[in-house]
Short mmCIF file of C-alpha atoms in Angstrom, two decimals:
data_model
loop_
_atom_site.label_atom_id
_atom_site.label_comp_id
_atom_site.label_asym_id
_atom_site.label_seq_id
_atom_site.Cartn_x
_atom_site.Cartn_y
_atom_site.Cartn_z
CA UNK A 1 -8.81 33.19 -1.60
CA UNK A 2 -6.88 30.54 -3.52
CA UNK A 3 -8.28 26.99 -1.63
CA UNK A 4 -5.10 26.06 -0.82
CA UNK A 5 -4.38 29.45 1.44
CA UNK A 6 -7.82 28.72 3.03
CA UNK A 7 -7.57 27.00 6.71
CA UNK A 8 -8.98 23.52 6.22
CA UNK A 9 -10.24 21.82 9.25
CA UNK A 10 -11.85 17.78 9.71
CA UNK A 11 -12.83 14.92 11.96
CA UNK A 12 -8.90 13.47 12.55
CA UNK A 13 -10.39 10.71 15.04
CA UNK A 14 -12.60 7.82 14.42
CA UNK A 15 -16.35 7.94 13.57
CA UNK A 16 -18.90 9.45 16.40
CA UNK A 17 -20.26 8.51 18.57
CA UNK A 18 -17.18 7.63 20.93
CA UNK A 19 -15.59 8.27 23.66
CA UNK A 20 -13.11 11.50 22.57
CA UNK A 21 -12.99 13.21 19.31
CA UNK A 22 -10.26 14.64 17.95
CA UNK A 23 -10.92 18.01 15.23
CA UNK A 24 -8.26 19.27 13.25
CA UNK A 25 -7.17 22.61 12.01
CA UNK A 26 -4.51 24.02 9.72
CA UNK A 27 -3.70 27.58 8.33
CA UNK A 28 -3.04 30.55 8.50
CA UNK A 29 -6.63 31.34 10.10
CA UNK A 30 -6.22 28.61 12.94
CA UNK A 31 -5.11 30.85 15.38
CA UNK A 32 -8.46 33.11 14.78
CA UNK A 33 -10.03 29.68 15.02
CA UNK A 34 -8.57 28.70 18.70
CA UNK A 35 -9.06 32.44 19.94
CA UNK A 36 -12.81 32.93 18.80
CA UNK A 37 -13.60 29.32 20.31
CA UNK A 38 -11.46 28.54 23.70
CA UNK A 39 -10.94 32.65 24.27
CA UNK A 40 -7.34 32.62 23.84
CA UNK A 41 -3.96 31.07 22.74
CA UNK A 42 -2.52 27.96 25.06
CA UNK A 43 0.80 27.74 25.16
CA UNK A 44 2.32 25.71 22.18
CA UNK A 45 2.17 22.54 22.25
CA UNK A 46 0.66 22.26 25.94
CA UNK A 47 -2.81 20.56 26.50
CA UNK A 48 -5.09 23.19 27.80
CA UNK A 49 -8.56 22.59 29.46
CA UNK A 50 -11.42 25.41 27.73
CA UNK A 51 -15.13 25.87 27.74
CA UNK A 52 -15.54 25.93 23.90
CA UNK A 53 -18.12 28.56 22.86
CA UNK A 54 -19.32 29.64 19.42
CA UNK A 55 -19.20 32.66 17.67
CA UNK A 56 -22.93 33.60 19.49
CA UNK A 57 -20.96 32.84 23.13
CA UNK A 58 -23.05 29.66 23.34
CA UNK A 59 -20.87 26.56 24.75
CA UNK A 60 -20.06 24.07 22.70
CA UNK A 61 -18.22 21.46 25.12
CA UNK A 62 -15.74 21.31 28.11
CA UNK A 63 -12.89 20.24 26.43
CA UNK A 64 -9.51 20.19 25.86
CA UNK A 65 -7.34 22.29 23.15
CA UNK A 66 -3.81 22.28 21.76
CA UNK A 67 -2.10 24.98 19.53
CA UNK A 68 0.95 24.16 17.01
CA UNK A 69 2.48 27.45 15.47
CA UNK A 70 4.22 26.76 12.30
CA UNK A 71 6.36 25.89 10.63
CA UNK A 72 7.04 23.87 13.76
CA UNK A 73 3.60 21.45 12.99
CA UNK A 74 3.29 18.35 11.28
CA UNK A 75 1.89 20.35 7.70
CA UNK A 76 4.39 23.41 8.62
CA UNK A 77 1.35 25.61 8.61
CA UNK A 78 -0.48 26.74 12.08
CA UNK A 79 -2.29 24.05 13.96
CA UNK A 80 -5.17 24.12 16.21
CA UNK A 81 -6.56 20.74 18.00
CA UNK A 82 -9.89 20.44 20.16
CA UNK A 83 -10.43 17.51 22.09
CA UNK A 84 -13.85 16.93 22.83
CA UNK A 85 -16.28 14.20 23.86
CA UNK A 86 -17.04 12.20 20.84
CA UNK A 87 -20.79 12.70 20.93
CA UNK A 88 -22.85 13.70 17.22
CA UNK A 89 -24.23 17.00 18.42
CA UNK A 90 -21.09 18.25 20.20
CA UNK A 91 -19.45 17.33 17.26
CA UNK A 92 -21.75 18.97 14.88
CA UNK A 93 -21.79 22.25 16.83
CA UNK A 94 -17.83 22.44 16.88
CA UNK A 95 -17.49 22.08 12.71
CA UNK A 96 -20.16 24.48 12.30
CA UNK A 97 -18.84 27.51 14.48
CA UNK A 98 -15.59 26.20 12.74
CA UNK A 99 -17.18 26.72 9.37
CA UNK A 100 -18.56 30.12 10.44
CA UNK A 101 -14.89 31.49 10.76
CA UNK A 102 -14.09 33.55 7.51
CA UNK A 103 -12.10 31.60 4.68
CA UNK A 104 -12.01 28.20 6.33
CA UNK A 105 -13.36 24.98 4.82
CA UNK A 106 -13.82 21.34 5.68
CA UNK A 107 -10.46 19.68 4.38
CA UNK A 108 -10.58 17.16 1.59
CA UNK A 109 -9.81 13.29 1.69
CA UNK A 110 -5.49 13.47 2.76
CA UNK A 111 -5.43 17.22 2.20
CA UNK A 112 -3.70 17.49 5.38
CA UNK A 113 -1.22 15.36 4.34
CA UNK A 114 -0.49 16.72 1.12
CA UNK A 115 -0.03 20.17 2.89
CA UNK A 116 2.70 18.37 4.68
CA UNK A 117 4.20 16.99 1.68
CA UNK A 118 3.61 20.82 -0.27
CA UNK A 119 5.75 22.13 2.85
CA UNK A 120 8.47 20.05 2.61
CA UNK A 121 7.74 18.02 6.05
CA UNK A 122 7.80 14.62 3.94
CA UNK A 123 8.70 13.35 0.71
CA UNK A 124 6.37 11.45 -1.64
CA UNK A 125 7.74 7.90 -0.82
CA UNK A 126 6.86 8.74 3.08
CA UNK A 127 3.65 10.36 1.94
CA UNK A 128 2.53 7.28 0.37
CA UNK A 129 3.99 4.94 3.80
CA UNK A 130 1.97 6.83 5.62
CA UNK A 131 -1.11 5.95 3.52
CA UNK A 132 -0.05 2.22 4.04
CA UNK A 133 0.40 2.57 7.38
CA UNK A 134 -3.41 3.74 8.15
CA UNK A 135 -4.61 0.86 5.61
CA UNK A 136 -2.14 -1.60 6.74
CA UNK A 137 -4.68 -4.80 8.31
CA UNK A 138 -1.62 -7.17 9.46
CA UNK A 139 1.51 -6.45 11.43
CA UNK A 140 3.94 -7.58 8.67
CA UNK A 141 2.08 -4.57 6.47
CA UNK A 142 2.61 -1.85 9.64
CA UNK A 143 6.26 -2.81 9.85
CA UNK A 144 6.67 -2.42 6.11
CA UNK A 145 4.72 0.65 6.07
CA UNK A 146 6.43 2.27 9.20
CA UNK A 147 9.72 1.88 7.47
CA UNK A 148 8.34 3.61 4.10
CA UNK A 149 6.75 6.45 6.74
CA UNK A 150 10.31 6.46 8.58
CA UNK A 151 12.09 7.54 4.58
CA UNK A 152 13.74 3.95 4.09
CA UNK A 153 13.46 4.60 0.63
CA UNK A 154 13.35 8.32 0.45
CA UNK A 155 16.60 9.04 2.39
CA UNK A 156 18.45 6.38 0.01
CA UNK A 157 16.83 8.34 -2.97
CA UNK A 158 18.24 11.39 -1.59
CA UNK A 159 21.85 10.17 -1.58
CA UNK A 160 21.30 8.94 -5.14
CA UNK A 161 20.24 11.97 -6.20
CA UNK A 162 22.69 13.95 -4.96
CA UNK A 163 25.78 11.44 -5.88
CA UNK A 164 24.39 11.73 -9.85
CA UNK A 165 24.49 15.60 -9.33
CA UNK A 166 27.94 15.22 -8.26
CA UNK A 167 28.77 12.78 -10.91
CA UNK A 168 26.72 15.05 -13.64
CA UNK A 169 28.91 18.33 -12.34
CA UNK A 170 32.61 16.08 -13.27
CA UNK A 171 31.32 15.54 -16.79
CA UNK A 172 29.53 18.94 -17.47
CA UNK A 173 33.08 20.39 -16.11
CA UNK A 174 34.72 18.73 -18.36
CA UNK A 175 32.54 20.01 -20.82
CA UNK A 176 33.40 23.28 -19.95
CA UNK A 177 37.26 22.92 -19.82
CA UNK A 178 36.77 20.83 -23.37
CA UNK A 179 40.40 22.91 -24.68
CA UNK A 180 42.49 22.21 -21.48
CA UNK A 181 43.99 18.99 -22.63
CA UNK A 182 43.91 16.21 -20.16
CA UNK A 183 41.38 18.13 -17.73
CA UNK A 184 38.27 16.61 -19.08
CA UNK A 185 39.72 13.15 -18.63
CA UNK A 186 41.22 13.98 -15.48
CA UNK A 187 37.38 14.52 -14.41
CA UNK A 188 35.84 11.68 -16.41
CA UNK A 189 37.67 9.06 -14.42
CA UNK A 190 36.02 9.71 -11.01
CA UNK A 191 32.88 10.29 -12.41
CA UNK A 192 32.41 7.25 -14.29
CA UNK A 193 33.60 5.40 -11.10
CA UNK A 194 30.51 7.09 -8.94
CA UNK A 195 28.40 6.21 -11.53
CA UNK A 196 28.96 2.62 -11.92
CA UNK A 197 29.09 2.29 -7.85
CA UNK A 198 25.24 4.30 -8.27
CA UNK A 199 24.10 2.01 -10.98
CA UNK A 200 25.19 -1.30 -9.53
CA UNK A 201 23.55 -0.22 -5.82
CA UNK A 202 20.07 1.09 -7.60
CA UNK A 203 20.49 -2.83 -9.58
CA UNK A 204 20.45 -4.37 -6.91
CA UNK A 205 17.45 -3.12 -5.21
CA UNK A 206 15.62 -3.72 -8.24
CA UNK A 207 16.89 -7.49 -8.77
CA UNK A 208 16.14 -7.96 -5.18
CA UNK A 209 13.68 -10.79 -4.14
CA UNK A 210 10.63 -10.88 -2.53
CA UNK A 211 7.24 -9.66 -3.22
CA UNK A 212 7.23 -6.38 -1.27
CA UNK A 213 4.45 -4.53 -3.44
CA UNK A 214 2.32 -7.89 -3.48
CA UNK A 215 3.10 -7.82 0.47
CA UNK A 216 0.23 -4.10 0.57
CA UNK A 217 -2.51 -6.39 -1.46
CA UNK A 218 -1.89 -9.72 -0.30
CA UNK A 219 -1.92 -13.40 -1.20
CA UNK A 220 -4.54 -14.53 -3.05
CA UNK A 221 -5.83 -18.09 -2.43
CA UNK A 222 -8.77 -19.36 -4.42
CA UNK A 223 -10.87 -22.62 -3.15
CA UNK A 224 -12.42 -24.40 -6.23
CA UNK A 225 -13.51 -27.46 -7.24
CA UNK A 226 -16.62 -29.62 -8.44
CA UNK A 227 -20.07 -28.78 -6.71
CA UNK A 228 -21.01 -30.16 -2.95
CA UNK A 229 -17.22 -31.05 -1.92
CA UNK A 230 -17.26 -28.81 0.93
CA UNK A 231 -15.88 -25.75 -0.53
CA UNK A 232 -17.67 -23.14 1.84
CA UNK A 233 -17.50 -25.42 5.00
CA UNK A 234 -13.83 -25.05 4.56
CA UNK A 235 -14.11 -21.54 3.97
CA UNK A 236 -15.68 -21.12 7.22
CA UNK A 237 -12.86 -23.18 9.11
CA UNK A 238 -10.16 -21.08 7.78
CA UNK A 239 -12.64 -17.56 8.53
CA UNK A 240 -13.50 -19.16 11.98
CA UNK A 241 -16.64 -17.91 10.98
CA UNK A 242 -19.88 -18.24 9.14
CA UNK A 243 -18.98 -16.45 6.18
CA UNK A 244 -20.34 -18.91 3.86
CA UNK A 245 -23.68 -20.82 3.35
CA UNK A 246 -23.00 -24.25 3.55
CA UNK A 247 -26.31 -26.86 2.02
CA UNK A 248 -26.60 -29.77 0.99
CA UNK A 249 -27.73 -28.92 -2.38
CA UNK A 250 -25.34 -28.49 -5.36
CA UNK A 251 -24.89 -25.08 -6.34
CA UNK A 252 -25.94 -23.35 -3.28
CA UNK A 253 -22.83 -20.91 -3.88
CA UNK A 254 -23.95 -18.91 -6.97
CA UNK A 255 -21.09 -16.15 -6.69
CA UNK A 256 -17.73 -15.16 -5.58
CA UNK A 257 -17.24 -14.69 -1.34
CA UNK A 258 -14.05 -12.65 -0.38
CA UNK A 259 -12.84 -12.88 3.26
CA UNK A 260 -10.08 -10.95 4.59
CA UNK A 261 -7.19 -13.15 6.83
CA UNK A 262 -3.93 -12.57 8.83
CA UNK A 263 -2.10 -15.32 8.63
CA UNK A 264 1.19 -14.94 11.24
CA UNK A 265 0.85 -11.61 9.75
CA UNK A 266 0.39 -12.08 6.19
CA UNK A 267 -2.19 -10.60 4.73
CA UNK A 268 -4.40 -13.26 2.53
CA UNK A 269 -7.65 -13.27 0.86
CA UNK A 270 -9.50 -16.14 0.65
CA UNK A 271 -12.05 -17.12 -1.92
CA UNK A 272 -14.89 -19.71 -2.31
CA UNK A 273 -15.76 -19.91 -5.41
CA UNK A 274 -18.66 -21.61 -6.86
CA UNK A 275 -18.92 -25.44 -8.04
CA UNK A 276 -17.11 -25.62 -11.21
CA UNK A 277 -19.74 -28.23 -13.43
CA UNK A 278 -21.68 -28.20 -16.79
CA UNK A 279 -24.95 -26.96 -16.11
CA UNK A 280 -28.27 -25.15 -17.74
CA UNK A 281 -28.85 -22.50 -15.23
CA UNK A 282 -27.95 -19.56 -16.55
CA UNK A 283 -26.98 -17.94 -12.98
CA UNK A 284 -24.83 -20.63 -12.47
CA UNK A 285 -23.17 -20.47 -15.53
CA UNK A 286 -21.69 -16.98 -14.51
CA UNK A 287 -21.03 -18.58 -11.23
CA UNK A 288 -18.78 -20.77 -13.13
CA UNK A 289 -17.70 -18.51 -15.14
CA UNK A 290 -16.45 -16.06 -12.34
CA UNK A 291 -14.97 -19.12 -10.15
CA UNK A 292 -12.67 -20.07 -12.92
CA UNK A 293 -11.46 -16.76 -13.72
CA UNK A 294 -10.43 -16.16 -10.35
CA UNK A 295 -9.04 -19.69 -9.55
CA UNK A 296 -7.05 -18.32 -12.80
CA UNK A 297 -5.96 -15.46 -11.25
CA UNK A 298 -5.54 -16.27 -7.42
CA UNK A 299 -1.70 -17.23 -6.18
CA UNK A 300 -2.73 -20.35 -4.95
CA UNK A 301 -5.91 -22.57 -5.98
CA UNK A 302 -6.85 -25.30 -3.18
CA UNK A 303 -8.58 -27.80 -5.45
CA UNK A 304 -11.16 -30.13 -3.32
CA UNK A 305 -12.02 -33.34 -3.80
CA UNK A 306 -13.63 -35.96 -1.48
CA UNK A 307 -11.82 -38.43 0.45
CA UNK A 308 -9.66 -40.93 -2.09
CA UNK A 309 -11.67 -39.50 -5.40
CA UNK A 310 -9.67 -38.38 -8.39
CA UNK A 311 -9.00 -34.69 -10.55
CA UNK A 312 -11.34 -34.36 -12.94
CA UNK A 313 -8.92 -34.06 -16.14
CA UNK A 314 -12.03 -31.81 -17.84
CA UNK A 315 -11.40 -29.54 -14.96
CA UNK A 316 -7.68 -29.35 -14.46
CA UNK A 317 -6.44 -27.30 -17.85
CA UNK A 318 -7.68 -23.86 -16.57
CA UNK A 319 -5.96 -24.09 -13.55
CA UNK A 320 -3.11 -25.99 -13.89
CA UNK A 321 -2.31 -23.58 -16.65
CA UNK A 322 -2.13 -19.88 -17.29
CA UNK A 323 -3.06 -18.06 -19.82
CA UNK A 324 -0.17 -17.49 -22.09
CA UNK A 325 0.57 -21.77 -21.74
CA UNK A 326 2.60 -21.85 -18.87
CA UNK A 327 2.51 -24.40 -16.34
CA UNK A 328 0.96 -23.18 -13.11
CA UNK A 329 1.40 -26.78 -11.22
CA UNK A 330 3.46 -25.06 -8.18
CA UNK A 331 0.36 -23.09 -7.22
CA UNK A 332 -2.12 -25.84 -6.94
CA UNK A 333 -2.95 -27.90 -3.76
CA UNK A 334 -5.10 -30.93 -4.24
CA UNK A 335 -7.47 -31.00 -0.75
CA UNK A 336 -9.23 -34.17 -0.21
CA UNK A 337 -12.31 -33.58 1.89
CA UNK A 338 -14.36 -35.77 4.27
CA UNK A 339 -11.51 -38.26 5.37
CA UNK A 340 -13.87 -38.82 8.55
CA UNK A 341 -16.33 -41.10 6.03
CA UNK A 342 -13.33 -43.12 5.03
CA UNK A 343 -11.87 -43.68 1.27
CA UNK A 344 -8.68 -42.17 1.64
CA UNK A 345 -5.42 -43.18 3.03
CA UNK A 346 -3.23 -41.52 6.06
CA UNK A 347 -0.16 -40.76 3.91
CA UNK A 348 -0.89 -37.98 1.12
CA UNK A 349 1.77 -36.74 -1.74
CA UNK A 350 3.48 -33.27 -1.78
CA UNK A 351 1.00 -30.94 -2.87
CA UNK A 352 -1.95 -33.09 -1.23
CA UNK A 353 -3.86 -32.69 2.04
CA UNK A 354 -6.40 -34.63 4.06
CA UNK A 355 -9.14 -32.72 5.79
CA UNK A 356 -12.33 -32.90 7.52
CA UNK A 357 -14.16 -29.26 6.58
CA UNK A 358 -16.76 -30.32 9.04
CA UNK A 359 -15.06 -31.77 11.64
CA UNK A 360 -11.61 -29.53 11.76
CA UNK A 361 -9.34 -32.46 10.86
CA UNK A 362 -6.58 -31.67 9.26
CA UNK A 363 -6.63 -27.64 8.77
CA UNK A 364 -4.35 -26.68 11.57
CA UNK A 365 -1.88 -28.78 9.15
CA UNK A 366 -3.58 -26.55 6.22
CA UNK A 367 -2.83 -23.93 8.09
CA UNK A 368 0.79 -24.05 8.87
CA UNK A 369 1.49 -25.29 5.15
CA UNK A 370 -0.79 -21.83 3.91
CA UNK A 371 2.13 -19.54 6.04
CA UNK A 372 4.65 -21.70 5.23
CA UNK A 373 3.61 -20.76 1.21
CA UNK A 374 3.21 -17.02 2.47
CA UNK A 375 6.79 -16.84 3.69
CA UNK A 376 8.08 -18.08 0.28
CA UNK A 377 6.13 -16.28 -1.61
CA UNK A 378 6.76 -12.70 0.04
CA UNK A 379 10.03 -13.62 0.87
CA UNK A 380 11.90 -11.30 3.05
CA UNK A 381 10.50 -7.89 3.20
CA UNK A 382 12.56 -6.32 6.60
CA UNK A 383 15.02 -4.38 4.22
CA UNK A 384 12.43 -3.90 0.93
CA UNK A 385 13.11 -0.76 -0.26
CA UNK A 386 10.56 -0.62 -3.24
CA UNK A 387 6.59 -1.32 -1.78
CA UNK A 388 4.93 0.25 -5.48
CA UNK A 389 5.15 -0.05 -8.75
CA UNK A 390 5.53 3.99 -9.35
CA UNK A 391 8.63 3.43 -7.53
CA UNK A 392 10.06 0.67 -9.33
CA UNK A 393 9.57 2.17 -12.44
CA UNK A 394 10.89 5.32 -11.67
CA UNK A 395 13.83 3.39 -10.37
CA UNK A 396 14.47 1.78 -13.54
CA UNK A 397 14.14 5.06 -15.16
CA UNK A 398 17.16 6.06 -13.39
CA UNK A 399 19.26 2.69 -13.59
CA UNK A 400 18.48 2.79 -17.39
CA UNK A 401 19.67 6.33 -17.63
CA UNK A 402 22.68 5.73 -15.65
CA UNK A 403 23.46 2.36 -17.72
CA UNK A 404 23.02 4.89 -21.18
CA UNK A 405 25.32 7.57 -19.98
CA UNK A 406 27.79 4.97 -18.77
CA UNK A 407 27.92 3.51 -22.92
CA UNK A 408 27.97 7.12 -24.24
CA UNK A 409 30.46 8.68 -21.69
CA UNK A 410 32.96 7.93 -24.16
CA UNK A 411 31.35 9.07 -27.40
CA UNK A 412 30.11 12.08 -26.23
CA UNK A 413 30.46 13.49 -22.79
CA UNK A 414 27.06 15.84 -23.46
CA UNK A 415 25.25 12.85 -24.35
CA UNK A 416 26.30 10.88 -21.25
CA UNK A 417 25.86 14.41 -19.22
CA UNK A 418 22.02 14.23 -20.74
CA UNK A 419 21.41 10.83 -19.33
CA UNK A 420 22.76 11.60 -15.84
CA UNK A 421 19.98 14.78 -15.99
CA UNK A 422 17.39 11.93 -16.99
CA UNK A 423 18.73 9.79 -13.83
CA UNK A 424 18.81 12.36 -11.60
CA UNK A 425 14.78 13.38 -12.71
CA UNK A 426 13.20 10.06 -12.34
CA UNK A 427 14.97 9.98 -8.44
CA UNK A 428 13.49 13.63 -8.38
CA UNK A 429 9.80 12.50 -9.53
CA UNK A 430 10.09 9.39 -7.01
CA UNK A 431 10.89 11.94 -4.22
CA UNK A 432 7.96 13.95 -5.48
CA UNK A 433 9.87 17.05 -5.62
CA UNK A 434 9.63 17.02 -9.13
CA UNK A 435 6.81 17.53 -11.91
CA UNK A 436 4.62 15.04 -9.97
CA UNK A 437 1.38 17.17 -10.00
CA UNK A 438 -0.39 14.75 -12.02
CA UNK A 439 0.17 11.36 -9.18
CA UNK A 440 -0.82 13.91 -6.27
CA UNK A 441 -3.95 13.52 -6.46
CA UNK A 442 -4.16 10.00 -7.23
CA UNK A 443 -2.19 9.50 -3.98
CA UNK A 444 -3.81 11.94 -1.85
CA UNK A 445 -7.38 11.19 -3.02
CA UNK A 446 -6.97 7.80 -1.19
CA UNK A 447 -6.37 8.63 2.30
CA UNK A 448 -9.37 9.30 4.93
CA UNK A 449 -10.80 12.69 5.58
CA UNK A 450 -8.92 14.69 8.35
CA UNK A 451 -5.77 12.86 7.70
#
């Protein structure tokens, strides 16, 4: 048997031991499944209690079962759930009398998702929602990956796709009726209109701002600076926890740290990077190295000094900078550290803050300023449609092929006729309903086992 006729089955709940585990099954053998273990059928989609017994007669667990005949399921195939207490041996005993059942297999990573997708119960855009939705780590990510899951995109993709159809039938008619006289520009007219309204709508969701792919990764803020300025204490205030090694000793942080943060819901990583000096240790050197790659790279770079000291101008090029010459000033706070031991003053410039790593002064003002940035920088995601780069390209596909056919409608309505095909196969590939085999897995591959 082909593995995708086999009846896949998996863990759908969270990691034993807990409280209630939830096992999943789907295909065409789950109903053999649900008989041989709880004795019979429930009623669809009604919780039933069962003493769960294996293929021997030997009970598993006192649980309860569910049973979702397709195509009426969430992967359109037959479902079977068992509800058990989330202990490691019941657990174990359930998968293998599972496993014992002829032609059934433990389901790969998102396999029961892309059955879903295979049966038509979700498009691709929703397919890959979902998978932000189950990594999604701050509330501003769940909203914008509930949307995605709920077809914000998709069911605007649809419409596209069908309105270019439409639009692709008026000019291939007129093809056809090429020796009636004024028919084929009787049927140009309306579909040049519908085009133009299609390419000026997909346009503008392209042109629109905001930073809704960034909004999955996250805002990148990098703390650098010279050794022994505080650079991990303030790390730890903004983790409100020890995260960090803080010493007294220069060069105490050899390598990169990484800590996760929701900030009023948006997601940011922070990094404390290590003292950026001259020195002859070689594992410093790469600690150096590293810290001003990623101060490079980050979205923001909070650049500590103490108290009322100044920039070192050595040190500011590879930040203030990027790579290709351009000026990177907007994305650069100067921090001064350790106001509590005096040498700085009370008012500091746009750009500037005054802090006390050790004593908290200050970084509820960091804080605020760090969201503030995070606003700006994500801008308004409520109405994003486009949360991937696969989908913004494959929507330019289709505005550029709408844009061509619009300039050759006139030359040559076959030509125009060919671009409106083009169009209406980059909104098919987005949908995934189209030669997408090779993304599947790529998508699919990334989603947790039993999901």
């Amino acid at each position: 048997m082909h593995p995708r006729d086999q009846t896949i089955f998996a863990l759908s709940s969270g990691r034993a031991p807990s409280a209630i585990a939830v096992v999943r099954v789907s295909g065409s053998q789950a109903g053999l499944v649900l008989t041989t273990l709880a004795g019979r059928l429930p009623a669809p989609r009604q919780a039933s209690r069962r003493l769960l017994r294996d293929g021997a007669g030997q009970p598993i667990d006192d649980g309860v079962v569910l049973w979702f005949p397709g195509p009426a399921s969430a992967t359109g195939e037959d479902i079977a759930e068992f509800h058990v207490h989330g202990g490691r041996a019941v657990l174990a005993a359930l998968l293998a009398a599972i496993s014992d059942i002829p032609n059934t297999r433990a389901a790969e990573p998102g396999e029961f998702t892309r059955r879903s997708f295979e049966n038509g119960k979700l498009d691709l855009t929703e397919a890959e929602g979902l998978d932000d939705l189950i990594h999604a780590d701050t509330d501003r990510q769940r909203r914008q990956a509930l949307r995605q899951l709920q077809g914000l995109l998709g069911d605007r993709a649809r419409d596209w796709r069908e309105r270019i159809i439409e639009a692709s039938a008026l000019i291939e008619a007129g093809i056809d009726f090429s020796d009636e006289g004024d028919v084929p520009a009787e049927l140009r007219a309306p579909a040049v209109k519908a085009i133009k309204a299609l390419h000026d709508e997909i346009t503008k969701v392209l042109a629109a701002q905001g930073h809704s792919e960034r909004l999955r990764d996250g805002l990148v803020v990098a703390i650098a600076g010279e050794p022994n300025v505080g650079k991990s204490t303030l790390m730890n205030q903004l983790a409100r926890r020890e995260v960090a090694i803080v010493s007294p000793h220069a060069g105490t942080t050899r390598d990169v740290i990484e800590v996760q943060l929701d900030l009023d819901g948006y997601p940011v990583t922070v990094i404390d990077t290590a003292g950026i000096r001259e020195t002859d240790d070689p594992v410093e050197q790469e600690g150096v190295r590293r810290a001003r790659a990623r101060a490079e790279d980050a979205d923001l770079v909070l650049w500590l000094v103490e108290g009322g000291g100044t920039v070192d101008p050595d040190a500011r090029p590879p930040l203030w900078t990027s790579g290709d010459g351009g000026d990177r000033s907007g994305s650069v706070w100067i921090v001064r550290n350790k106001i509590d031991l005096g040498g700085a003053g009370d008012a500091w410039p746009a750009g500037e803050f005054g802090i006390s790593a050790s004593r908290g002064d200050g970084i509820p003002e960091l804080v605020d300023a760090l969201v503030t940035f995070a606003a700006n920088f994500f801008g308004t995601t409520e109405g994003a449609l486009v949360t991937r780069a696969r989908q913004r390209d494959l929507l330019r596909q289709a505005s550029d092929s709408l844009r061509r056919s619009l300039e050759l409608v006139e030359d040559g309505e076959e030509l125009a006729a060919e671009e409106l095909r083009a169009a209406a196969y980059a909104l098919g590939r987005l949908l995934g309903r189209v030669d997408v085999e090779d993304v599947l897995g790529a998508i699919f591959q990334k989603f947790c086992i039993g999901k």
